[in-house]
Tab-separated table of C-alpha atoms in Angstrom:
chain	number	residue	atom	x	y	z
Q	1	MET	CA	-13.377	-9.692	33.206
Q	2	LYS	CA	-10.340	-9.001	31.090
Q	3	LYS	CA	-10.767	-6.561	28.246
Q	4	LEU	CA	-9.714	-6.744	24.628
Q	5	VAL	CA	-10.355	-3.690	22.473
Q	6	ILE	CA	-10.147	-3.513	18.680
Q	7	LEU	CA	-9.846	-0.080	17.076
Q	8	GLY	CA	-11.257	-0.056	13.547
Q	9	ALA	CA	-14.037	-2.247	12.121
Q	10	GLY	CA	-12.849	-2.484	8.540
Q	11	THR	CA	-11.654	-5.677	6.883
Q	12	ALA	CA	-8.866	-6.397	9.389
Q	13	GLY	CA	-10.686	-5.430	12.594
Q	14	THR	CA	-13.936	-7.214	11.715
Q	15	MET	CA	-12.139	-10.376	10.647
Q	16	MET	CA	-10.078	-10.437	13.849
Q	17	LEU	CA	-13.128	-9.783	16.040
Q	18	ASN	CA	-14.868	-12.829	14.570
Q	19	LYS	CA	-11.807	-15.027	15.011
Q	20	LEU	CA	-11.343	-13.921	18.635
Q	21	TYR	CA	-15.024	-14.393	19.389
Q	22	LYS	CA	-14.679	-18.057	18.466
Q	23	GLU	CA	-11.350	-18.558	20.195
Q	24	LEU	CA	-11.599	-16.723	23.539
Q	25	ASP	CA	-13.512	-17.813	26.619
Q	26	ARG	CA	-16.285	-15.250	26.792
Q	27	ASP	CA	-16.707	-15.624	30.551
Q	28	GLU	CA	-13.161	-14.416	30.836
Q	29	TRP	CA	-12.828	-11.861	28.019
Q	30	GLU	CA	-14.926	-8.843	27.163
Q	31	LEU	CA	-14.613	-7.844	23.496
Q	32	THR	CA	-15.083	-4.267	22.290
Q	33	ILE	CA	-14.793	-2.864	18.774
Q	34	VAL	CA	-14.726	0.842	17.919
Q	35	ASP	CA	-15.292	2.569	14.579
Q	36	GLN	CA	-16.517	5.994	13.565
Q	37	TYR	CA	-18.583	4.787	10.579
Q	38	LYS	CA	-21.525	2.398	10.357
Q	39	THR	CA	-21.113	1.259	6.748
Q	40	HIS	CA	-18.777	-1.513	5.617
Q	41	TYR	CA	-17.475	-1.092	2.077
Q	42	TYR	CA	-16.265	-3.948	-0.093
Q	43	GLN	CA	-13.297	-1.890	-1.205
Q	44	PRO	CA	-12.019	-4.237	-3.955
Q	45	GLY	CA	-15.342	-3.495	-5.682
Q	46	PHE	CA	-14.684	0.259	-5.980
Q	47	LEU	CA	-12.479	-0.442	-8.976
Q	48	PHE	CA	-15.442	-1.810	-10.967
Q	49	ILE	CA	-17.798	1.103	-10.309
Q	50	PRO	CA	-16.355	3.596	-12.832
Q	51	PHE	CA	-17.021	1.056	-15.591
Q	52	GLY	CA	-20.582	0.289	-14.520
Q	53	ILE	CA	-19.708	-3.338	-13.631
Q	54	TYR	CA	-20.708	-2.805	-9.988
Q	55	LYS	CA	-23.059	-0.234	-8.532
Q	56	LYS	CA	-22.834	1.411	-5.141
Q	57	GLN	CA	-25.338	-1.038	-3.643
Q	58	ASP	CA	-23.098	-3.963	-4.655
Q	59	VAL	CA	-20.318	-2.829	-2.331
Q	60	VAL	CA	-22.042	-1.652	0.861
Q	61	LYS	CA	-23.471	-3.460	3.878
Q	62	PRO	CA	-24.070	-2.344	7.454
Q	63	LYS	CA	-21.138	-3.111	9.743
Q	64	TYR	CA	-23.608	-4.544	12.258
Q	65	ASP	CA	-24.210	-7.534	9.937
Q	66	PHE	CA	-20.694	-8.759	10.691
Q	67	PHE	CA	-20.449	-8.341	14.462
Q	68	PRO	CA	-21.202	-11.409	16.578
Q	69	ALA	CA	-23.791	-11.083	19.372
Q	70	GLY	CA	-22.501	-10.125	22.814
Q	71	VAL	CA	-19.712	-7.884	21.621
Q	72	ASN	CA	-19.564	-4.217	22.665
Q	73	VAL	CA	-19.847	-2.034	19.599
Q	74	ILE	CA	-19.041	1.666	19.875
Q	75	PHE	CA	-19.483	4.100	17.007
Q	76	SER	CA	-17.285	7.073	17.805
Q	77	PRO	CA	-14.159	8.768	16.494
Q	78	ILE	CA	-11.083	7.989	18.581
Q	79	ASP	CA	-9.164	10.772	20.282
Q	80	LYS	CA	-6.057	8.822	21.220
Q	81	ILE	CA	-4.432	5.797	22.778
Q	82	VAL	CA	-2.579	6.278	26.059
Q	83	GLY	CA	-0.296	3.256	25.957
Q	84	GLU	CA	1.331	3.895	29.346
Q	85	GLU	CA	-2.078	3.741	31.053
Q	86	ASN	CA	-3.677	1.027	28.861
Q	87	LYS	CA	-6.452	3.395	27.901
Q	88	VAL	CA	-8.231	4.584	24.769
Q	89	LEU	CA	-9.881	7.999	24.869
Q	90	LEU	CA	-12.853	8.418	22.551
Q	91	GLU	CA	-13.987	11.726	21.136
Q	92	ASP	CA	-17.385	11.360	22.772
Q	93	GLY	CA	-15.634	11.427	26.148
Q	94	GLN	CA	-15.718	7.699	26.925
Q	95	VAL	CA	-12.584	6.050	28.281
Q	96	LEU	CA	-11.904	2.407	27.409
Q	97	ASN	CA	-9.487	0.415	29.527
Q	98	TYR	CA	-7.845	-2.587	27.955
Q	99	ASP	CA	-5.637	-5.538	28.767
Q	100	PHE	CA	-4.855	-6.028	25.099
Q	101	LEU	CA	-5.385	-3.637	22.214
Q	102	ILE	CA	-5.505	-4.347	18.484
Q	103	ILE	CA	-5.047	-1.370	16.180
Q	104	ALA	CA	-6.746	-1.841	12.815
Q	105	THR	CA	-7.457	1.741	11.809
Q	106	GLY	CA	-6.167	1.267	8.279
Q	107	THR	CA	-4.937	3.853	5.820
Q	108	GLN	CA	-6.761	6.798	4.293
Q	109	THR	CA	-6.366	8.890	1.156
Q	110	ARG	CA	-5.162	12.470	1.675
Q	111	PRO	CA	-5.710	14.473	-1.507
Q	112	SER	CA	-4.880	17.667	0.404
Q	113	GLU	CA	-1.248	16.469	0.692
Q	114	THR	CA	-0.686	17.252	-3.012
Q	115	GLU	CA	-0.778	20.845	-4.176
Q	116	GLY	CA	-3.586	21.573	-6.629
Q	117	LEU	CA	-5.234	18.175	-6.304
Q	118	LYS	CA	-8.332	18.967	-4.282
Q	119	ASP	CA	-8.987	22.110	-6.275
Q	120	LYS	CA	-11.480	23.287	-8.879
Q	121	LEU	CA	-11.134	20.168	-11.095
Q	122	TRP	CA	-11.628	17.710	-8.199
Q	123	TYR	CA	-14.451	15.311	-9.160
Q	124	LYS	CA	-14.894	17.254	-12.406
Q	125	ASP	CA	-11.811	16.086	-14.303
Q	126	ILE	CA	-9.742	14.663	-11.445
Q	127	PHE	CA	-10.860	11.528	-9.608
Q	128	ASP	CA	-9.729	8.876	-7.197
Q	129	PHE	CA	-11.301	5.428	-7.169
Q	130	TYR	CA	-10.324	4.659	-3.574
Q	131	THR	CA	-13.504	6.178	-2.153
Q	132	ILE	CA	-17.106	5.441	-3.050
Q	133	GLU	CA	-17.616	9.140	-3.867
Q	134	GLY	CA	-14.666	9.194	-6.281
Q	135	ALA	CA	-15.634	5.938	-7.985
Q	136	VAL	CA	-19.253	7.043	-8.500
Q	137	ALA	CA	-18.220	10.502	-9.768
Q	138	LEU	CA	-15.826	8.906	-12.254
Q	139	HIS	CA	-18.575	6.604	-13.530
Q	140	LYS	CA	-20.733	9.652	-14.289
Q	141	LYS	CA	-17.820	11.332	-16.065
Q	142	PHE	CA	-16.996	8.291	-18.213
Q	143	LYS	CA	-20.590	7.823	-19.397
Q	144	ASP	CA	-20.567	10.730	-21.822
Q	145	TRP	CA	-16.832	11.350	-22.191
Q	146	GLU	CA	-15.776	11.732	-25.797
Q	147	GLY	CA	-12.131	10.841	-25.355
Q	148	GLY	CA	-8.744	12.457	-24.869
Q	149	ASN	CA	-5.855	11.854	-22.475
Q	150	LEU	CA	-6.648	9.570	-19.565
Q	151	VAL	CA	-3.768	9.754	-17.101
Q	152	MET	CA	-3.419	7.345	-14.157
Q	153	CYS	CA	-0.938	8.732	-11.628
Q	154	ILE	CA	0.712	7.097	-8.586
Q	155	PRO	CA	2.390	9.905	-6.666
Q	156	GLU	CA	3.518	8.283	-3.394
Q	157	LEU	CA	4.272	5.002	-1.655
Q	158	PRO	CA	2.920	3.083	0.098
Q	159	TYR	CA	-0.672	2.974	-1.089
Q	160	LYS	CA	-3.575	0.631	-0.649
Q	161	CYS	CA	-3.834	-2.301	-3.082
Q	162	PRO	CA	-0.701	-1.790	-5.192
Q	163	VAL	CA	-2.145	-3.552	-8.239
Q	164	ALA	CA	-5.364	-1.503	-8.437
Q	165	PRO	CA	-3.955	1.216	-10.740
Q	166	ILE	CA	-2.758	-1.492	-13.160
Q	167	GLU	CA	-6.194	-3.062	-13.078
Q	168	PHE	CA	-7.780	0.337	-13.564
Q	169	VAL	CA	-5.936	1.115	-16.802
Q	170	CYS	CA	-6.589	-2.411	-18.126
Q	171	LEU	CA	-10.301	-2.131	-17.380
Q	172	ALA	CA	-10.383	1.361	-18.931
Q	173	GLU	CA	-8.733	-0.015	-22.071
Q	174	ALA	CA	-11.380	-2.743	-22.353
Q	175	TYR	CA	-14.229	-0.329	-21.515
Q	176	PHE	CA	-13.329	2.153	-24.254
Q	177	ALA	CA	-12.651	-0.667	-26.741
Q	178	GLU	CA	-16.120	-2.099	-26.091
Q	179	ARG	CA	-17.629	1.323	-26.659
Q	180	GLY	CA	-15.806	1.581	-29.979
Q	181	MET	CA	-13.751	4.603	-28.979
Q	182	ARG	CA	-10.401	3.129	-27.950
Q	183	ASP	CA	-8.708	5.096	-30.746
Q	184	LYS	CA	-9.964	8.340	-29.186
Q	185	VAL	CA	-8.422	7.646	-25.762
Q	186	ASN	CA	-4.716	7.836	-24.897
Q	187	ILE	CA	-4.085	5.957	-21.687
Q	188	SER	CA	-0.914	6.512	-19.685
Q	189	TYR	CA	0.264	5.004	-16.427
Q	190	VAL	CA	2.443	7.499	-14.581
Q	191	THR	CA	4.323	6.245	-11.539
Q	192	LEU	CA	7.060	7.316	-9.158
Q	193	MET	CA	8.363	3.748	-9.343
Q	194	SER	CA	10.904	2.645	-11.956
Q	195	GLY	CA	8.415	0.369	-13.706
Q	196	ALA	CA	4.835	-0.884	-13.687
Q	197	PHE	CA	5.369	-2.654	-10.358
Q	198	THR	CA	8.058	-2.710	-7.701
Q	199	LYS	CA	9.388	-6.240	-7.893
Q	200	PRO	CA	11.431	-6.989	-11.045
Q	201	VAL	CA	9.755	-10.112	-12.517
Q	202	ALA	CA	6.209	-8.839	-12.018
Q	203	SER	CA	7.215	-5.381	-13.202
Q	204	LYS	CA	8.465	-6.868	-16.475
Q	205	VAL	CA	5.421	-9.092	-17.049
Q	206	LEU	CA	2.913	-6.380	-16.121
Q	207	GLY	CA	4.851	-3.714	-18.034
Q	208	ASP	CA	4.727	-5.909	-21.160
Q	209	LEU	CA	1.014	-6.471	-20.630
Q	210	LEU	CA	0.376	-2.724	-20.523
Q	211	GLU	CA	2.487	-2.183	-23.609
Q	212	GLU	CA	0.500	-4.862	-25.475
Q	213	LYS	CA	-2.628	-2.925	-24.644
Q	214	ASN	CA	-1.084	0.293	-25.928
Q	215	ILE	CA	-0.980	1.822	-22.461
Q	216	LYS	CA	2.028	4.062	-22.046
Q	217	VAL	CA	4.082	3.527	-18.879
Q	218	ILE	CA	5.846	6.690	-17.669
Q	219	PRO	CA	8.161	5.695	-14.776
Q	220	ASP	CA	10.208	7.765	-12.300
Q	221	PHE	CA	7.664	10.610	-12.295
Q	222	TYR	CA	7.492	12.153	-8.836
Q	223	LEU	CA	4.460	14.441	-8.721
Q	224	SER	CA	5.007	17.959	-7.430
Q	225	HIS	CA	1.647	19.567	-8.188
Q	226	VAL	CA	-1.404	19.650	-10.421
Q	227	ASP	CA	-1.845	22.683	-12.667
Q	228	ASN	CA	-5.638	23.085	-12.829
Q	229	ASP	CA	-5.635	25.885	-15.416
Q	230	ALA	CA	-3.346	24.185	-17.919
Q	231	LYS	CA	-4.731	20.713	-17.006
Q	232	LYS	CA	-1.386	19.052	-16.532
Q	233	ILE	CA	0.571	17.289	-13.834
Q	234	VAL	CA	4.062	18.550	-13.062
Q	235	SER	CA	6.927	16.576	-11.504
Q	236	TYR	CA	9.624	17.891	-9.159
Q	237	ASP	CA	12.113	17.817	-12.022
Q	238	GLU	CA	9.668	19.852	-14.108
Q	239	HIS	CA	8.304	17.268	-16.518
Q	240	GLU	CA	4.721	17.969	-17.517
Q	241	ILE	CA	1.983	15.593	-18.623
Q	242	PRO	CA	-1.307	16.994	-19.980
Q	243	PHE	CA	-4.564	15.287	-19.037
Q	244	ASP	CA	-8.246	15.475	-19.881
Q	245	ILE	CA	-9.119	13.065	-17.110
Q	246	LEU	CA	-6.685	12.485	-14.260
Q	247	THR	CA	-7.228	9.457	-12.063
Q	248	ILE	CA	-4.938	9.437	-9.084
Q	249	VAL	CA	-4.044	7.462	-5.989
Q	250	PRO	CA	-3.983	10.290	-3.456
Q	251	VAL	CA	-1.180	10.146	-0.878
Q	252	ASN	CA	-2.072	7.468	1.680
Q	253	MET	CA	-1.536	8.018	5.394
Q	254	GLY	CA	-2.535	6.299	8.596
Q	255	SER	CA	-5.039	7.817	11.011
Q	256	ASP	CA	-4.225	11.141	12.699
Q	257	MET	CA	-5.187	9.376	15.924
Q	258	ILE	CA	-1.958	7.337	15.587
Q	259	GLU	CA	0.046	10.552	15.434
Q	260	ARG	CA	-1.790	11.981	18.457
Q	261	SER	CA	-0.976	8.759	20.318
Q	262	GLY	CA	2.735	9.010	19.480
Q	263	LEU	CA	2.746	5.508	17.984
Q	264	GLY	CA	3.422	6.203	14.324
Q	265	ASP	CA	6.111	6.918	11.766
Q	266	ASP	CA	6.072	10.043	9.591
Q	267	MET	CA	3.157	8.643	7.551
Q	268	ASN	CA	1.163	7.811	10.730
Q	269	TYR	CA	1.661	4.065	10.334
Q	270	VAL	CA	2.124	2.247	13.636
Q	271	LYS	CA	5.693	1.148	14.278
Q	272	THR	CA	5.220	-2.607	14.263
Q	273	ASP	CA	7.476	-5.659	14.469
Q	274	LYS	CA	7.141	-7.093	10.954
Q	275	PHE	CA	7.318	-10.700	12.194
Q	276	THR	CA	5.307	-10.696	15.427
Q	277	LEU	CA	2.870	-7.825	14.572
Q	278	GLN	CA	3.433	-6.407	18.060
Q	279	SER	CA	3.776	-2.646	18.545
Q	280	GLU	CA	7.419	-1.670	18.936
Q	281	GLN	CA	6.438	0.469	21.922
Q	282	PHE	CA	3.920	-1.530	23.970
Q	283	GLU	CA	3.835	-5.297	24.509
Q	284	ASN	CA	0.049	-5.425	24.866
Q	285	ILE	CA	-0.650	-3.557	21.622
Q	286	PHE	CA	-0.800	-5.457	18.323
Q	287	VAL	CA	-1.405	-4.115	14.845
Q	288	LEU	CA	-3.314	-5.717	11.969
Q	289	GLY	CA	-3.751	-4.635	8.362
Q	290	ASP	CA	-2.933	-1.352	6.647
Q	291	ALA	CA	-2.365	0.553	9.915
Q	292	ALA	CA	1.011	-1.193	10.438
Q	293	ASN	CA	4.257	0.105	8.961
Q	294	ILE	CA	5.378	-3.412	7.954
Q	295	PRO	CA	6.991	-3.597	4.497
Q	296	THR	CA	4.322	-5.496	2.608
Q	297	SER	CA	1.264	-4.607	0.524
Q	298	LYS	CA	-1.559	-2.692	2.105
Q	299	ALA	CA	-4.278	-5.146	1.114
Q	300	GLY	CA	-7.026	-7.313	2.561
Q	301	SER	CA	-5.221	-10.525	1.634
Q	302	VAL	CA	-2.255	-9.462	3.761
Q	303	ALA	CA	-4.544	-8.694	6.705
Q	304	HIS	CA	-6.158	-12.110	6.233
Q	305	PHE	CA	-2.855	-14.001	6.345
Q	306	ALA	CA	-1.527	-11.810	9.151
Q	307	ALA	CA	-4.682	-12.431	11.223
Q	308	GLU	CA	-3.759	-16.112	11.657
Q	309	ILE	CA	-0.287	-15.165	12.875
Q	310	LEU	CA	-1.714	-12.492	15.150
Q	311	MET	CA	-4.109	-14.999	16.705
Q	312	GLU	CA	-1.267	-17.326	17.674
Q	313	ASN	CA	0.835	-14.506	19.098
Q	314	LEU	CA	-2.026	-12.900	20.953
Q	315	LEU	CA	-3.013	-16.159	22.650
Q	316	ALA	CA	0.613	-16.641	23.684
Q	317	ALA	CA	0.877	-13.093	25.024
Q	318	MET	CA	-2.350	-13.540	26.991
Q	319	GLU	CA	-0.814	-16.593	28.675
Q	320	GLY	CA	2.525	-14.852	29.197
Q	321	ARG	CA	4.361	-17.119	26.738
Q	322	ALA	CA	6.978	-15.975	24.189
Q	323	LEU	CA	5.451	-15.039	20.823
Q	324	PRO	CA	5.652	-18.164	18.642
Q	325	ALA	CA	4.535	-17.046	15.191
Q	326	LYS	CA	6.363	-15.067	12.558
Q	327	PHE	CA	4.543	-13.317	9.729
Q	328	ASP	CA	6.274	-13.675	6.349
Q	329	GLY	CA	4.561	-10.734	4.613
Q	330	HIS	CA	2.399	-13.030	2.481
Q	331	ALA	CA	0.236	-11.217	-0.105
Q	332	ASN	CA	-1.997	-12.695	-2.787
Q	333	CYS	CA	-3.567	-10.413	-5.365
Q	334	TYR	CA	-5.893	-11.000	-8.287
Q	335	ILE	CA	-5.223	-8.526	-11.057
Q	336	GLU	CA	-8.187	-7.844	-13.305
Q	337	THR	CA	-6.780	-7.235	-16.795
Q	338	GLY	CA	-9.921	-6.600	-18.841
Q	339	HIS	CA	-11.717	-8.570	-21.592
Q	340	GLY	CA	-12.782	-11.239	-19.088
Q	341	LYS	CA	-9.252	-12.163	-18.040
Q	342	GLY	CA	-7.126	-11.776	-14.954
Q	343	ALA	CA	-3.675	-12.440	-13.530
Q	344	LEU	CA	-2.644	-13.524	-10.039
Q	345	ILE	CA	0.420	-12.794	-7.938
Q	346	ASP	CA	1.520	-14.441	-4.690
Q	347	PHE	CA	4.539	-13.147	-2.760
Q	348	ASN	CA	6.053	-12.241	0.622
Q	349	TYR	CA	8.835	-10.186	2.266
Q	350	GLU	CA	11.552	-12.321	0.672
Q	351	THR	CA	10.130	-13.797	-2.516
Q	352	GLU	CA	8.966	-11.582	-5.335
Q	353	PRO	CA	5.920	-12.595	-7.448
Q	354	LEU	CA	6.898	-15.509	-9.717
Q	355	PRO	CA	5.138	-17.423	-12.503
Q	356	GLY	CA	3.542	-20.818	-11.826
Q	357	THR	CA	0.219	-22.250	-10.659
Q	358	PHE	CA	-1.853	-21.631	-7.529
Q	359	PRO	CA	-2.757	-22.991	-5.050
Q	360	LEU	CA	-1.995	-26.543	-6.285
Q	361	PRO	CA	1.464	-27.037	-7.852
Q	362	GLY	CA	1.158	-27.898	-11.564
Q	363	ILE	CA	-2.641	-27.876	-11.443
Q	364	GLY	CA	-3.849	-24.482	-10.385
Q	365	PRO	CA	-6.625	-23.794	-11.243
Q	366	PHE	CA	-5.159	-20.309	-11.144
Q	367	GLY	CA	-2.104	-19.242	-13.160
Q	368	LEU	CA	0.494	-17.079	-11.419
Q	369	LEU	CA	1.673	-14.065	-13.429
Q	370	LYS	CA	-0.412	-15.343	-16.344
Q	371	ASN	CA	-3.343	-13.680	-18.006
Q	372	THR	CA	-6.200	-16.223	-17.924
Q	373	LYS	CA	-10.005	-16.399	-17.844
Q	374	MET	CA	-9.891	-18.559	-14.705
Q	375	ASN	CA	-8.092	-15.830	-12.754
Q	376	HIS	CA	-10.877	-13.426	-13.685
Q	377	TYR	CA	-13.474	-15.846	-12.259
Q	378	GLY	CA	-11.382	-15.971	-9.078
Q	379	LYS	CA	-11.694	-12.219	-8.741
Q	380	ILE	CA	-15.450	-12.257	-9.386
Q	381	LEU	CA	-16.014	-15.094	-6.891
Q	382	PHE	CA	-14.012	-13.194	-4.345
Q	383	ARG	CA	-16.784	-10.729	-3.508
Q	384	TRP	CA	-18.928	-13.605	-2.256
Q	385	ILE	CA	-15.991	-15.083	-0.357
Q	386	TYR	CA	-15.295	-11.673	1.212
Q	387	TRP	CA	-18.778	-11.144	2.630
Q	388	HIS	CA	-19.471	-14.747	3.628
Q	389	ILE	CA	-16.138	-16.238	4.659
Q	390	LEU	CA	-13.364	-13.705	5.054
Q	391	LEU	CA	-15.076	-11.060	7.219
Q	392	LYS	CA	-16.658	-13.738	9.368
Q	393	GLY	CA	-13.215	-15.033	10.216
Q	394	LYS	CA	-13.764	-18.486	8.680
Q	395	GLU	CA	-10.920	-20.537	7.263
Q	396	LEU	CA	-9.905	-20.410	3.599
Q	397	PRO	CA	-7.944	-23.311	2.077
Q	398	ILE	CA	-4.813	-21.192	1.661
Q	399	GLU	CA	-1.924	-21.264	4.135
Q	400	ALA	CA	-0.874	-18.097	5.970
Q	401	ASP	CA	2.782	-18.761	5.099
Q	402	MET	CA	3.601	-18.418	1.434
Q	403	THR	CA	4.765	-21.617	-0.274
Q	404	MET	CA	7.270	-22.017	-3.122
Q	405	ALA	CA	5.351	-25.084	-4.399
Q	406	GLY	CA	4.009	-24.369	-7.873
Q	407	LYS	CA	6.292	-21.371	-8.402
Q	408	LYS	CA	9.133	-21.115	-10.904
Q	409	ARG	CA	12.371	-19.384	-9.928
Q	410	MET	CA	13.410	-16.872	-12.571
J	1	MET	CA	27.892	-9.407	-5.676
J	2	GLU	CA	31.328	-8.445	-6.927
J	3	VAL	CA	34.481	-6.775	-5.642
J	4	LYS	CA	35.303	-3.441	-7.196
J	5	THR	CA	38.117	-0.966	-6.624
J	6	ILE	CA	36.759	2.528	-6.051
J	7	ALA	CA	39.138	5.376	-5.156
J	8	GLY	CA	41.848	2.829	-4.476
J	9	VAL	CA	39.768	0.824	-1.999
J	10	GLN	CA	38.409	-2.667	-2.602
J	11	VAL	CA	34.689	-2.721	-1.827
J	12	ASN	CA	31.848	-5.198	-2.273
J	13	VAL	CA	29.127	-3.938	-4.569
J	14	SER	CA	25.745	-5.276	-5.697
J	15	ASP	CA	24.849	-5.995	-9.333
J	16	ASP	CA	23.607	-2.417	-9.623
J	17	GLY	CA	26.815	-0.975	-8.146
J	18	TYR	CA	25.545	-0.186	-4.648
J	19	LEU	CA	27.938	-0.767	-1.750
J	20	GLU	CA	27.096	-3.939	0.168
J	21	ASP	CA	28.654	-2.712	3.397
J	22	MET	CA	28.078	0.923	4.262
J	23	ASP	CA	31.093	0.883	6.607
J	24	GLN	CA	33.437	0.464	3.621
J	25	TRP	CA	32.399	3.963	2.487
J	26	ASN	CA	34.492	7.122	2.632
J	27	GLU	CA	34.225	10.548	1.053
J	28	ASP	CA	36.634	9.736	-1.771
J	29	ILE	CA	34.533	6.718	-2.722
J	30	ALA	CA	31.509	9.000	-2.731
J	31	ARG	CA	33.242	11.466	-5.036
J	32	GLU	CA	34.231	8.745	-7.479
J	33	ILE	CA	30.755	7.155	-7.636
J	34	ALA	CA	29.310	10.653	-8.081
J	35	LYS	CA	31.698	11.343	-10.936
J	36	GLU	CA	30.401	8.258	-12.790
J	37	LEU	CA	26.936	9.786	-12.427
J	38	ASN	CA	28.180	13.178	-13.621
J	39	ILE	CA	27.671	14.797	-10.242
J	40	GLU	CA	30.272	17.067	-8.634
J	41	LEU	CA	29.824	16.818	-4.861
J	42	THR	CA	29.493	19.987	-2.759
J	43	ASP	CA	29.124	20.441	1.010
J	44	LYS	CA	25.346	20.437	0.536
J	45	HIS	CA	25.590	17.036	-1.157
J	46	PHE	CA	27.549	15.685	1.802
J	47	GLU	CA	25.001	17.064	4.220
J	48	VAL	CA	22.333	15.002	2.436
J	49	LEU	CA	24.588	11.938	2.181
J	50	ASN	CA	25.319	12.033	5.908
J	51	TYR	CA	21.620	12.331	6.689
J	52	LEU	CA	20.873	9.301	4.490
J	53	ARG	CA	23.631	7.291	6.148
J	54	GLN	CA	22.504	8.223	9.634
J	55	LYS	CA	18.863	7.239	8.960
J	56	THR	CA	19.959	3.977	7.363
J	57	LYS	CA	22.079	3.165	10.422
J	58	GLU	CA	19.024	3.794	12.572
J	59	GLY	CA	17.169	1.182	10.515
J	60	GLU	CA	14.728	3.595	8.872
J	61	THR	CA	13.387	3.161	5.362
J	62	LEU	CA	14.046	6.241	3.285
J	63	THR	CA	11.667	7.872	0.849
J	64	ILE	CA	11.970	11.059	-1.188
J	65	ARG	CA	9.159	12.452	0.901
J	66	LYS	CA	10.984	11.755	4.156
J	67	VAL	CA	14.176	13.390	2.916
J	68	GLY	CA	12.093	16.368	1.762
J	69	LYS	CA	10.688	16.777	5.258
J	70	SER	CA	14.047	16.283	7.000
J	71	GLY	CA	14.971	19.956	7.146
J	72	VAL	CA	18.253	19.118	5.374
J	73	VAL	CA	16.916	19.736	1.873
J	74	ASP	CA	13.470	20.048	0.258
J	75	ILE	CA	12.348	17.797	-2.584
J	76	LYS	CA	13.072	20.336	-5.302
J	77	GLY	CA	16.538	20.844	-3.858
J	78	LEU	CA	17.110	17.092	-3.725
J	79	TYR	CA	16.282	16.832	-7.445
J	80	LYS	CA	18.706	19.679	-8.182
J	81	LEU	CA	21.511	17.944	-6.269
J	82	PHE	CA	20.872	14.500	-7.733
J	83	PRO	CA	19.147	15.000	-11.102
J	84	LYS	CA	17.191	12.012	-12.489
J	85	GLY	CA	17.766	9.930	-9.383
J	86	PRO	CA	17.065	11.910	-6.200
J	87	LEU	CA	16.960	8.834	-4.002
J	88	LYS	CA	18.601	6.174	-6.178
J	89	PHE	CA	21.697	8.202	-7.026
J	90	SER	CA	22.030	9.751	-3.583
J	91	SER	CA	21.783	6.290	-1.977
J	92	LYS	CA	24.397	4.916	-4.345
J	93	ILE	CA	26.786	7.766	-3.564
J	94	ALA	CA	26.047	7.514	0.171
J	95	GLY	CA	27.120	3.852	0.141
J	96	ILE	CA	23.762	2.587	1.391
J	97	PRO	CA	21.576	-0.106	-0.216
J	98	LYS	CA	19.402	0.622	-3.237
J	99	PRO	CA	16.082	2.072	-2.090
J	100	THR	CA	13.331	-0.490	-2.305
J	101	SER	CA	9.715	0.392	-2.611
J	102	CYS	CA	7.592	-1.856	-0.504
J	103	VAL	CA	4.234	-2.616	-1.982
């Protein structure tokens, strides 16, 4: 039997396992998936928890629910990959040999990377919403908060789900308006980028949207440290912003296991060919999702589109053929903007997010870079799609390659 | 893209004034771009510029964090050398493309 091992059973790894299970001859291939945790989180749902829209039980399911029968499942931390010997060493002492390896170990938040962040105000006045613990703690804080300065800070790139902080401030705006205390809350959006978003057209549209909502955008702020006593954030060029509640995207990094394996860049992301998704170091190692250092969003939609490309390339590699498929960096993100509306962006390595309609040119039903009710329904429907279609590796009626149809050049 | 004369040399620059071809760069060009940004270049500046150029040649994507960990200069020092634009201004002066943030 030939062996295929997947490291990481999050969105990317689980999705790929289900696709491979359908595609590969199971008399020929033995499939193994490894993860250290048993719970699968619907991470896009974390954003809604601080506002009481979702509860913890809405975003968790056992990982076992999504593994097909006859697959080896191992719950253990990973020590390292020995690429030269086609081996994975697990912390529990097991050694896994592989013919092909897929790394899908994702990205994690590292609050300890920023001075003063994980200190005495952590989960008292300082929160992340990228972990279930942070999101739940923030919900408790918001419930009886009487107002003040709410500061959303993005201190480093890249980070998971680049639109989430924009959605967060929009949802906060709507939440405090509904509670009749919007006038008691100053919301600011502090970012190391030069605007609300990286790409120019979307940055302008989203920046205007935030301004309309009276959310102050403070660009080019590169966070040095958090002053817990004075309750302010301080940049490297010594600008200071006071906060009553600080919500932050902690520095994101790939798994330490990647560093131990000698496969990563300085942020522990696996050096990966951005078109073929193959490791730059080993021909029989491929990378899917946030774990890769490819220059696109760290988001489930990217992993979903990339999974189709990976499947084609993996099948070719297994048969010794040249890799046929090229990933274009396609990302597709719903942006929840509060008050029952949402926006949608669709982009890739080359084309920045543009206005238009999606997925059908001229029809939609979704509006690109537009704030509509229909886009909000798309986001709400997505949780069902995630659990029932996406993770199970079933097809969605959206092409892996981005299309210009329905988009307007600016 | 347009052609601009900097320090007596014709170079191709982007809409934002970044050199299109890093091989057209020389130290006089660097000094003149720096002057427009009100920066007087010292040896320390050139040490950073050469690091940026070397990493760009090697195909690496630069971030403030990476420069801060390079051993050439720390982040605070980088801000002191290139106030208001630690990576944007230094890249412009180093003759390499405008830093893009990939998200």
